[in-house]
Amino acid sequence: MPTGGGKLKLYRIALRNISRNRRRSILSGTAIVVATLSIVFMFSLVYGMMGDMRDNIFHYITGHIRIRNSEYAKYENLNPLHLRIKNYQAIIDKIKEDNNVLAVSPRIRFFASIYRNDKDYKGIGLAVNFNLEKDFEDFKNNLIKGVLPKPGRREILVSSGLAEEMGITTGDKITMLSKSMYMGMSGMTFKISGIVKFNVESFNKSFFYMPIDTAQRFLKMDNSVTEILVLLKCLTGLKESTAGIRKLLKGIGQPLEVAPWTSFGTWYSIIN
């Protein structure tokens, strides 16, 4: 092990080697600095992108906690509207008893065939309470034309990509067919009230949005939704809030699944 004098000698040798060829030393030092800065920049960029992706997944798809009928996930690809959450407002009132809950979003997801000028288009519908969505998809700030649909009216908001594909704009009307909760076909004509464009490009292709009460009439779902998303004030309390909400809903008389985002294998693996 070098003594204090030995360390000083090594220091002098290092300085002498550096000064022996200043150009080479400067080039070597510059290369090290550039490489270090590049690595730091890349890690910062990746972590920033992952943070944005995580926020998008929370706000658009899963929430921090998602409540569904316990059988819904098993048949999700079949659009099982009958596997629903009944009397959803009472469920929301219960959820809000947890002090860590920031916001809730009741939703109905469904598929539809859209008819316009003798052509058939495929769309993915999301029925929401637009007043509750400011903490989730924030439609108002992503609106590029028109206005948000009004509750109870046959109005829809169309994503920019779908509007372009169909050649429609605000004020136009379309006819839509979808499977109802009772497995029959249901049809209705809607007016385009607005066009929306999100930062997530995949949500600008096939999606359309309507008031939740309008969708309940269209799909014959009474006072039901297919899912409720929950955002928390503090994500570190995820485990406790999940357990707390399960306890709050235990006596509700419905087979509900209260799942934290960490249990959604695909999304969890992408984020982590």
PDB file of C-alpha atoms in Angstrom:
ATOM      1  CA  MET A   1       0.000   0.000   0.000  1.00  0.00           C
ATOM      2  CA  PRO A   2       1.574   3.376  -1.033  1.00  0.00           C
ATOM      3  CA  THR A   3       2.652   5.718   1.768  1.00  0.00           C
ATOM      4  CA  GLY A   4       1.899   9.445   1.731  1.00  0.00           C
ATOM      5  CA  GLY A   5       5.187  10.071  -0.071  1.00  0.00           C
ATOM      6  CA  GLY A   6       4.413   7.345  -2.591  1.00  0.00           C
ATOM      7  CA  LYS A   7       1.059   8.907  -3.399  1.00  0.00           C
ATOM      8  CA  LEU A   8       2.745  12.279  -3.974  1.00  0.00           C
ATOM      9  CA  LYS A   9       5.261  10.630  -6.298  1.00  0.00           C
ATOM     10  CA  LEU A  10       2.481   8.994  -8.328  1.00  0.00           C
ATOM     11  CA  TYR A  11       0.722  12.361  -8.527  1.00  0.00           C
ATOM     12  CA  ARG A  12       3.845  13.996  -9.934  1.00  0.00           C
ATOM     13  CA  ILE A  13       4.307  11.198 -12.469  1.00  0.00           C
ATOM     14  CA  ALA A  14       0.682  11.629 -13.598  1.00  0.00           C
ATOM     15  CA  LEU A  15       1.128  15.377 -14.043  1.00  0.00           C
ATOM     16  CA  ARG A  16       4.352  14.839 -15.973  1.00  0.00           C
ATOM     17  CA  ASN A  17       2.652  12.338 -18.286  1.00  0.00           C
ATOM     18  CA  ILE A  18      -0.217  14.743 -18.912  1.00  0.00           C
ATOM     19  CA  SER A  19       2.103  17.630 -19.717  1.00  0.00           C
ATOM     20  CA  ARG A  20       4.358  15.477 -21.914  1.00  0.00           C
ATOM     21  CA  ASN A  21       1.843  15.538 -24.792  1.00  0.00           C
ATOM     22  CA  ARG A  22      -0.779  18.183 -24.109  1.00  0.00           C
ATOM     23  CA  ARG A  23      -2.688  17.615 -27.356  1.00  0.00           C
ATOM     24  CA  ARG A  24      -3.150  13.908 -26.667  1.00  0.00           C
ATOM     25  CA  SER A  25      -4.124  14.613 -23.065  1.00  0.00           C
ATOM     26  CA  ILE A  26      -6.694  17.216 -24.129  1.00  0.00           C
ATOM     27  CA  LEU A  27      -8.167  14.831 -26.708  1.00  0.00           C
ATOM     28  CA  SER A  28      -8.361  12.005 -24.166  1.00  0.00           C
ATOM     29  CA  GLY A  29      -9.943  14.256 -21.556  1.00  0.00           C
ATOM     30  CA  THR A  30     -12.424  15.641 -24.058  1.00  0.00           C
ATOM     31  CA  ALA A  31     -13.397  12.119 -25.157  1.00  0.00           C
ATOM     32  CA  ILE A  32     -14.010  11.086 -21.548  1.00  0.00           C
ATOM     33  CA  VAL A  33     -16.120  14.194 -20.854  1.00  0.00           C
ATOM     34  CA  VAL A  34     -18.170  13.755 -24.058  1.00  0.00           C
ATOM     35  CA  ALA A  35     -18.744  10.045 -23.350  1.00  0.00           C
ATOM     36  CA  THR A  36     -19.817  10.781 -19.776  1.00  0.00           C
ATOM     37  CA  LEU A  37     -22.175  13.581 -20.826  1.00  0.00           C
ATOM     38  CA  SER A  38     -23.651  11.372 -23.575  1.00  0.00           C
ATOM     39  CA  ILE A  39     -24.371   8.562 -21.122  1.00  0.00           C
ATOM     40  CA  VAL A  40     -25.936  10.973 -18.614  1.00  0.00           C
ATOM     41  CA  PHE A  41     -28.038  12.547 -21.384  1.00  0.00           C
ATOM     42  CA  MET A  42     -29.227   9.162 -22.679  1.00  0.00           C
ATOM     43  CA  PHE A  43     -30.218   7.981 -19.212  1.00  0.00           C
ATOM     44  CA  SER A  44     -32.056  11.265 -18.585  1.00  0.00           C
ATOM     45  CA  LEU A  45     -33.849  10.949 -21.931  1.00  0.00           C
ATOM     46  CA  VAL A  46     -34.861   7.333 -21.291  1.00  0.00           C
ATOM     47  CA  TYR A  47     -36.100   8.087 -17.767  1.00  0.00           C
ATOM     48  CA  GLY A  48     -38.043  11.081 -19.082  1.00  0.00           C
ATOM     49  CA  MET A  49     -39.666   8.977 -21.804  1.00  0.00           C
ATOM     50  CA  MET A  50     -40.515   6.260 -19.288  1.00  0.00           C
ATOM     51  CA  GLY A  51     -42.062   8.865 -17.006  1.00  0.00           C
ATOM     52  CA  ASP A  52     -44.228  10.205 -19.843  1.00  0.00           C
ATOM     53  CA  MET A  53     -45.232   6.673 -20.839  1.00  0.00           C
ATOM     54  CA  ARG A  54     -46.172   5.828 -17.270  1.00  0.00           C
ATOM     55  CA  ASP A  55     -48.301   8.965 -16.926  1.00  0.00           C
ATOM     56  CA  ASN A  56     -50.051   8.211 -20.229  1.00  0.00           C
ATOM     57  CA  ILE A  57     -50.838   4.653 -19.144  1.00  0.00           C
ATOM     58  CA  PHE A  58     -52.184   5.884 -15.796  1.00  0.00           C
ATOM     59  CA  HIS A  59     -54.365   8.614 -17.311  1.00  0.00           C
ATOM     60  CA  TYR A  60     -55.563   6.878 -20.484  1.00  0.00           C
ATOM     61  CA  ILE A  61     -55.721   3.168 -19.681  1.00  0.00           C
ATOM     62  CA  THR A  62     -55.333   1.822 -16.148  1.00  0.00           C
ATOM     63  CA  GLY A  63     -55.440   4.584 -13.551  1.00  0.00           C
ATOM     64  CA  HIS A  64     -53.472   3.810 -10.388  1.00  0.00           C
ATOM     65  CA  ILE A  65     -56.284   1.448  -9.391  1.00  0.00           C
ATOM     66  CA  ARG A  66     -58.936  -0.049 -11.664  1.00  0.00           C
ATOM     67  CA  ILE A  67     -62.285  -1.482 -10.567  1.00  0.00           C
ATOM     68  CA  ARG A  68     -64.120  -3.932 -12.822  1.00  0.00           C
ATOM     69  CA  ASN A  69     -66.469  -6.879 -12.607  1.00  0.00           C
ATOM     70  CA  SER A  70     -64.318  -9.794 -11.449  1.00  0.00           C
ATOM     71  CA  GLU A  71     -65.091 -11.753 -14.655  1.00  0.00           C
ATOM     72  CA  TYR A  72     -64.572  -8.905 -17.123  1.00  0.00           C
ATOM     73  CA  ALA A  73     -60.867  -9.427 -17.862  1.00  0.00           C
ATOM     74  CA  LYS A  74     -61.450 -13.076 -18.780  1.00  0.00           C
ATOM     75  CA  TYR A  75     -63.823 -12.112 -21.613  1.00  0.00           C
ATOM     76  CA  GLU A  76     -62.523  -8.615 -22.395  1.00  0.00           C
ATOM     77  CA  ASN A  77     -61.921  -9.329 -26.100  1.00  0.00           C
ATOM     78  CA  LEU A  78     -65.625 -10.193 -26.473  1.00  0.00           C
ATOM     79  CA  ASN A  79     -66.734  -6.762 -25.221  1.00  0.00           C
ATOM     80  CA  PRO A  80     -68.770  -8.230 -22.323  1.00  0.00           C
ATOM     81  CA  LEU A  81     -70.976  -5.267 -21.430  1.00  0.00           C
ATOM     82  CA  HIS A  82     -73.162  -7.507 -19.265  1.00  0.00           C
ATOM     83  CA  LEU A  83     -70.187  -7.963 -16.896  1.00  0.00           C
ATOM     84  CA  ARG A  84     -70.654  -4.486 -15.550  1.00  0.00           C
ATOM     85  CA  ILE A  85     -70.527  -2.363 -12.428  1.00  0.00           C
ATOM     86  CA  LYS A  86     -74.092  -1.608 -11.375  1.00  0.00           C
ATOM     87  CA  ASN A  87     -75.172   1.580  -9.601  1.00  0.00           C
ATOM     88  CA  TYR A  88     -71.725   2.998 -10.246  1.00  0.00           C
ATOM     89  CA  GLN A  89     -72.315   6.325  -8.496  1.00  0.00           C
ATOM     90  CA  ALA A  90     -72.780   4.515  -5.174  1.00  0.00           C
ATOM     91  CA  ILE A  91     -69.490   2.715  -5.836  1.00  0.00           C
ATOM     92  CA  ILE A  92     -67.741   6.036  -6.529  1.00  0.00           C
ATOM     93  CA  ASP A  93     -69.094   7.509  -3.294  1.00  0.00           C
ATOM     94  CA  LYS A  94     -67.596   4.563  -1.413  1.00  0.00           C
ATOM     95  CA  ILE A  95     -64.245   4.868  -3.193  1.00  0.00           C
ATOM     96  CA  LYS A  96     -63.984   8.556  -2.265  1.00  0.00           C
ATOM     97  CA  GLU A  97     -64.057   7.610   1.417  1.00  0.00           C
ATOM     98  CA  ASP A  98     -60.380   6.688   1.024  1.00  0.00           C
ATOM     99  CA  ASN A  99     -58.415   9.843   1.891  1.00  0.00           C
ATOM    100  CA  ASN A 100     -55.699   9.098  -0.684  1.00  0.00           C
ATOM    101  CA  VAL A 101     -58.099   9.200  -3.649  1.00  0.00           C
ATOM    102  CA  LEU A 102     -57.493  12.184  -5.941  1.00  0.00           C
ATOM    103  CA  ALA A 103     -59.921  11.503  -8.806  1.00  0.00           C
ATOM    104  CA  VAL A 104     -62.207   8.835 -10.258  1.00  0.00           C
ATOM    105  CA  SER A 105     -63.374   8.170 -13.802  1.00  0.00           C
ATOM    106  CA  PRO A 106     -66.348   5.895 -14.586  1.00  0.00           C
ATOM    107  CA  ARG A 107     -66.102   4.560 -18.137  1.00  0.00           C
ATOM    108  CA  ILE A 108     -67.750   2.312 -20.688  1.00  0.00           C
ATOM    109  CA  ARG A 109     -65.489   0.775 -23.346  1.00  0.00           C
ATOM    110  CA  PHE A 110     -67.106  -0.705 -26.433  1.00  0.00           C
ATOM    111  CA  PHE A 111     -66.620  -1.389 -30.132  1.00  0.00           C
ATOM    112  CA  ALA A 112     -68.799  -0.024 -32.908  1.00  0.00           C
ATOM    113  CA  SER A 113     -69.330  -0.015 -36.644  1.00  0.00           C
ATOM    114  CA  ILE A 114     -69.707   3.510 -38.010  1.00  0.00           C
ATOM    115  CA  TYR A 115     -71.583   4.208 -41.240  1.00  0.00           C
ATOM    116  CA  ARG A 116     -70.996   7.285 -43.340  1.00  0.00           C
ATOM    117  CA  ASN A 117     -71.830   7.754 -47.048  1.00  0.00           C
ATOM    118  CA  ASP A 118     -72.378   4.021 -47.614  1.00  0.00           C
ATOM    119  CA  LYS A 119     -69.001   3.154 -46.092  1.00  0.00           C
ATOM    120  CA  ASP A 120     -68.318   1.137 -42.945  1.00  0.00           C
ATOM    121  CA  TYR A 121     -65.612   2.131 -40.443  1.00  0.00           C
ATOM    122  CA  LYS A 122     -64.510   0.478 -37.206  1.00  0.00           C
ATOM    123  CA  GLY A 123     -64.284   2.533 -34.041  1.00  0.00           C
ATOM    124  CA  ILE A 124     -63.457   2.134 -30.361  1.00  0.00           C
ATOM    125  CA  GLY A 125     -65.856   3.972 -28.093  1.00  0.00           C
ATOM    126  CA  LEU A 126     -65.161   5.382 -24.667  1.00  0.00           C
ATOM    127  CA  ALA A 127     -68.074   6.794 -22.722  1.00  0.00           C
ATOM    128  CA  VAL A 128     -67.036   9.148 -19.928  1.00  0.00           C
ATOM    129  CA  ASN A 129     -68.208  11.863 -17.602  1.00  0.00           C
ATOM    130  CA  PHE A 130     -66.407  14.796 -19.224  1.00  0.00           C
ATOM    131  CA  ASN A 131     -66.576  16.827 -16.008  1.00  0.00           C
ATOM    132  CA  LEU A 132     -64.528  14.159 -14.211  1.00  0.00           C
ATOM    133  CA  GLU A 133     -61.960  13.689 -16.969  1.00  0.00           C
ATOM    134  CA  LYS A 134     -59.873  16.820 -16.357  1.00  0.00           C
ATOM    135  CA  ASP A 135     -57.513  14.774 -14.161  1.00  0.00           C
ATOM    136  CA  PHE A 136     -57.387  11.949 -16.713  1.00  0.00           C
ATOM    137  CA  GLU A 137     -57.578  12.557 -20.474  1.00  0.00           C
ATOM    138  CA  ASP A 138     -58.232  16.317 -20.168  1.00  0.00           C
ATOM    139  CA  PHE A 139     -60.407  16.579 -23.277  1.00  0.00           C
ATOM    140  CA  LYS A 140     -60.873  20.330 -22.983  1.00  0.00           C
ATOM    141  CA  ASN A 141     -57.176  21.121 -23.476  1.00  0.00           C
ATOM    142  CA  ASN A 142     -56.821  18.567 -26.291  1.00  0.00           C
ATOM    143  CA  LEU A 143     -59.822  19.820 -28.259  1.00  0.00           C
ATOM    144  CA  ILE A 144     -58.740  21.179 -31.662  1.00  0.00           C
ATOM    145  CA  LYS A 145     -62.179  21.943 -33.099  1.00  0.00           C
ATOM    146  CA  GLY A 146     -65.744  22.306 -31.837  1.00  0.00           C
ATOM    147  CA  VAL A 147     -66.978  21.734 -28.293  1.00  0.00           C
ATOM    148  CA  LEU A 148     -67.335  18.871 -25.841  1.00  0.00           C
ATOM    149  CA  PRO A 149     -70.530  16.784 -26.095  1.00  0.00           C
ATOM    150  CA  LYS A 150     -73.270  17.821 -23.699  1.00  0.00           C
ATOM    151  CA  PRO A 151     -74.700  15.248 -21.251  1.00  0.00           C
ATOM    152  CA  GLY A 152     -77.806  13.477 -22.502  1.00  0.00           C
ATOM    153  CA  ARG A 153     -77.383  14.556 -26.126  1.00  0.00           C
ATOM    154  CA  ARG A 154     -76.593  12.376 -29.116  1.00  0.00           C
ATOM    155  CA  GLU A 155     -73.224  14.022 -29.614  1.00  0.00           C
ATOM    156  CA  ILE A 156     -69.751  12.543 -29.838  1.00  0.00           C
ATOM    157  CA  LEU A 157     -66.150  13.676 -29.821  1.00  0.00           C
ATOM    158  CA  VAL A 158     -64.022  12.108 -32.572  1.00  0.00           C
ATOM    159  CA  SER A 159     -60.252  11.600 -32.580  1.00  0.00           C
ATOM    160  CA  SER A 160     -58.388  13.509 -35.284  1.00  0.00           C
ATOM    161  CA  GLY A 161     -57.202  10.407 -37.147  1.00  0.00           C
ATOM    162  CA  LEU A 162     -60.658   8.838 -37.302  1.00  0.00           C
ATOM    163  CA  ALA A 163     -62.180  12.145 -38.428  1.00  0.00           C
ATOM    164  CA  GLU A 164     -59.605  12.395 -41.217  1.00  0.00           C
ATOM    165  CA  GLU A 165     -60.147   8.783 -42.289  1.00  0.00           C
ATOM    166  CA  MET A 166     -63.914   9.272 -42.491  1.00  0.00           C
ATOM    167  CA  GLY A 167     -63.753  12.774 -43.965  1.00  0.00           C
ATOM    168  CA  ILE A 168     -65.962  14.271 -41.266  1.00  0.00           C
ATOM    169  CA  THR A 169     -65.921  17.488 -39.275  1.00  0.00           C
ATOM    170  CA  THR A 170     -67.976  19.209 -36.594  1.00  0.00           C
ATOM    171  CA  GLY A 171     -71.691  19.372 -37.355  1.00  0.00           C
ATOM    172  CA  ASP A 172     -71.673  16.200 -39.484  1.00  0.00           C
ATOM    173  CA  LYS A 173     -73.783  13.195 -38.526  1.00  0.00           C
ATOM    174  CA  ILE A 174     -72.898   9.509 -38.467  1.00  0.00           C
ATOM    175  CA  THR A 175     -74.853   6.323 -37.767  1.00  0.00           C
ATOM    176  CA  MET A 176     -73.398   3.797 -35.388  1.00  0.00           C
ATOM    177  CA  LEU A 177     -74.124   0.132 -34.617  1.00  0.00           C
ATOM    178  CA  SER A 178     -72.878  -1.716 -31.548  1.00  0.00           C
ATOM    179  CA  LYS A 179     -73.677  -4.743 -29.417  1.00  0.00           C
ATOM    180  CA  SER A 180     -75.875  -3.852 -26.453  1.00  0.00           C
ATOM    181  CA  MET A 181     -75.626  -5.234 -22.935  1.00  0.00           C
ATOM    182  CA  TYR A 182     -78.289  -7.801 -23.875  1.00  0.00           C
ATOM    183  CA  MET A 183     -76.178  -9.092 -26.822  1.00  0.00           C
ATOM    184  CA  GLY A 184     -78.525  -7.561 -29.403  1.00  0.00           C
ATOM    185  CA  MET A 185     -77.609  -4.885 -31.937  1.00  0.00           C
ATOM    186  CA  SER A 186     -78.290  -1.270 -31.111  1.00  0.00           C
ATOM    187  CA  GLY A 187     -78.178   1.657 -33.539  1.00  0.00           C
ATOM    188  CA  MET A 188     -78.171   5.415 -33.112  1.00  0.00           C
ATOM    189  CA  THR A 189     -77.287   8.533 -35.111  1.00  0.00           C
ATOM    190  CA  PHE A 190     -74.874  11.026 -33.567  1.00  0.00           C
ATOM    191  CA  LYS A 191     -73.739  14.564 -34.316  1.00  0.00           C
ATOM    192  CA  ILE A 192     -70.013  15.362 -34.288  1.00  0.00           C
ATOM    193  CA  SER A 193     -69.626  18.082 -31.655  1.00  0.00           C
ATOM    194  CA  GLY A 194     -65.836  18.267 -31.661  1.00  0.00           C
ATOM    195  CA  ILE A 195     -62.517  16.803 -32.759  1.00  0.00           C
ATOM    196  CA  VAL A 196     -59.768  15.946 -30.301  1.00  0.00           C
ATOM    197  CA  LYS A 197     -56.057  15.251 -30.702  1.00  0.00           C
ATOM    198  CA  PHE A 198     -53.891  13.698 -27.985  1.00  0.00           C
ATOM    199  CA  ASN A 199     -50.131  13.490 -27.525  1.00  0.00           C
ATOM    200  CA  VAL A 200     -50.423   9.695 -27.730  1.00  0.00           C
ATOM    201  CA  GLU A 201     -50.767   9.014 -31.448  1.00  0.00           C
ATOM    202  CA  SER A 202     -52.483   5.625 -31.042  1.00  0.00           C
ATOM    203  CA  PHE A 203     -55.439   7.374 -29.391  1.00  0.00           C
ATOM    204  CA  ASN A 204     -55.935   9.567 -32.461  1.00  0.00           C
ATOM    205  CA  LYS A 205     -56.682   6.712 -34.866  1.00  0.00           C
ATOM    206  CA  SER A 206     -59.880   4.835 -33.982  1.00  0.00           C
ATOM    207  CA  PHE A 207     -61.288   6.391 -30.818  1.00  0.00           C
ATOM    208  CA  PHE A 208     -64.462   8.369 -30.282  1.00  0.00           C
ATOM    209  CA  TYR A 209     -65.971   9.644 -27.033  1.00  0.00           C
ATOM    210  CA  MET A 210     -69.512  10.254 -25.822  1.00  0.00           C
ATOM    211  CA  PRO A 211     -71.320  11.273 -22.624  1.00  0.00           C
ATOM    212  CA  ILE A 212     -71.761   8.339 -20.299  1.00  0.00           C
ATOM    213  CA  ASP A 213     -75.537   8.769 -19.986  1.00  0.00           C
ATOM    214  CA  THR A 214     -75.910   8.806 -23.785  1.00  0.00           C
ATOM    215  CA  ALA A 215     -73.881   5.589 -24.039  1.00  0.00           C
ATOM    216  CA  GLN A 216     -76.016   3.956 -21.361  1.00  0.00           C
ATOM    217  CA  ARG A 217     -79.110   4.572 -23.487  1.00  0.00           C
ATOM    218  CA  PHE A 218     -77.347   3.503 -26.681  1.00  0.00           C
ATOM    219  CA  LEU A 219     -76.000   0.269 -25.161  1.00  0.00           C
ATOM    220  CA  LYS A 220     -79.025  -0.332 -22.897  1.00  0.00           C
ATOM    221  CA  MET A 221     -76.816  -0.416 -19.816  1.00  0.00           C
ATOM    222  CA  ASP A 222     -79.113   1.332 -17.334  1.00  0.00           C
ATOM    223  CA  ASN A 223     -77.039   2.901 -14.535  1.00  0.00           C
ATOM    224  CA  SER A 224     -73.942   0.783 -15.225  1.00  0.00           C
ATOM    225  CA  VAL A 225     -70.341   1.165 -16.419  1.00  0.00           C
ATOM    226  CA  THR A 226     -67.643  -1.327 -17.376  1.00  0.00           C
ATOM    227  CA  GLU A 227     -64.853   0.138 -15.243  1.00  0.00           C
ATOM    228  CA  ILE A 228     -63.886   2.843 -12.781  1.00  0.00           C
ATOM    229  CA  LEU A 229     -60.351   4.258 -12.802  1.00  0.00           C
ATOM    230  CA  VAL A 230     -58.849   5.786  -9.676  1.00  0.00           C
ATOM    231  CA  LEU A 231     -55.943   8.231  -9.377  1.00  0.00           C
ATOM    232  CA  LEU A 232     -54.231   8.585  -6.014  1.00  0.00           C
ATOM    233  CA  LYS A 233     -52.761  11.655  -4.345  1.00  0.00           C
ATOM    234  CA  CYS A 234     -49.697   9.698  -3.243  1.00  0.00           C
ATOM    235  CA  LEU A 235     -48.602   6.664  -5.258  1.00  0.00           C
ATOM    236  CA  THR A 236     -46.495   5.333  -2.384  1.00  0.00           C
ATOM    237  CA  GLY A 237     -49.790   4.546  -0.660  1.00  0.00           C
ATOM    238  CA  LEU A 238     -50.930   2.290  -3.524  1.00  0.00           C
ATOM    239  CA  LYS A 239     -50.940  -0.930  -1.505  1.00  0.00           C
ATOM    240  CA  GLU A 240     -52.814   0.588   1.417  1.00  0.00           C
ATOM    241  CA  SER A 241     -55.394   2.346  -0.801  1.00  0.00           C
ATOM    242  CA  THR A 242     -56.013  -0.811  -2.831  1.00  0.00           C
ATOM    243  CA  ALA A 243     -56.669  -2.770   0.354  1.00  0.00           C
ATOM    244  CA  GLY A 244     -58.770   0.077   1.762  1.00  0.00           C
ATOM    245  CA  ILE A 245     -60.985   0.326  -1.328  1.00  0.00           C
ATOM    246  CA  ARG A 246     -61.454  -3.457  -1.373  1.00  0.00           C
ATOM    247  CA  LYS A 247     -62.634  -3.249   2.222  1.00  0.00           C
ATOM    248  CA  LEU A 248     -64.981  -0.346   1.443  1.00  0.00           C
ATOM    249  CA  LEU A 249     -66.573  -2.287  -1.442  1.00  0.00           C
ATOM    250  CA  LYS A 250     -66.715  -5.652   0.317  1.00  0.00           C
ATOM    251  CA  GLY A 251     -70.356  -5.366   1.328  1.00  0.00           C
ATOM    252  CA  ILE A 252     -71.556  -3.749  -1.906  1.00  0.00           C
ATOM    253  CA  GLY A 253     -73.154  -6.978  -3.197  1.00  0.00           C
ATOM    254  CA  GLN A 254     -71.278  -7.162  -6.508  1.00  0.00           C
ATOM    255  CA  PRO A 255     -68.348  -9.371  -7.614  1.00  0.00           C
ATOM    256  CA  LEU A 256     -65.793  -6.596  -8.152  1.00  0.00           C
ATOM    257  CA  GLU A 257     -62.068  -6.737  -8.841  1.00  0.00           C
ATOM    258  CA  VAL A 258     -60.047  -3.912  -7.278  1.00  0.00           C
ATOM    259  CA  ALA A 259     -56.648  -4.094  -8.971  1.00  0.00           C
ATOM    260  CA  PRO A 260     -53.546  -1.868  -8.621  1.00  0.00           C
ATOM    261  CA  TRP A 261     -51.681  -0.970 -11.798  1.00  0.00           C
ATOM    262  CA  THR A 262     -48.763  -3.169 -10.713  1.00  0.00           C
ATOM    263  CA  SER A 263     -50.951  -6.237 -11.263  1.00  0.00           C
ATOM    264  CA  PHE A 264     -51.435  -5.505 -14.980  1.00  0.00           C
ATOM    265  CA  GLY A 265     -48.582  -7.658 -16.267  1.00  0.00           C
ATOM    266  CA  THR A 266     -48.133  -6.145 -19.726  1.00  0.00           C
ATOM    267  CA  TRP A 267     -48.280  -2.493 -18.691  1.00  0.00           C
ATOM    268  CA  TYR A 268     -46.236  -3.065 -15.534  1.00  0.00           C
ATOM    269  CA  SER A 269     -43.431  -4.764 -17.493  1.00  0.00           C
ATOM    270  CA  ILE A 270     -43.372  -1.924 -20.055  1.00  0.00           C
ATOM    271  CA  ILE A 271     -43.100   0.792 -17.409  1.00  0.00           C
ATOM    272  CA  ASN A 272     -40.482  -1.046 -15.367  1.00  0.00           C
TER     273      ASN A 272
END
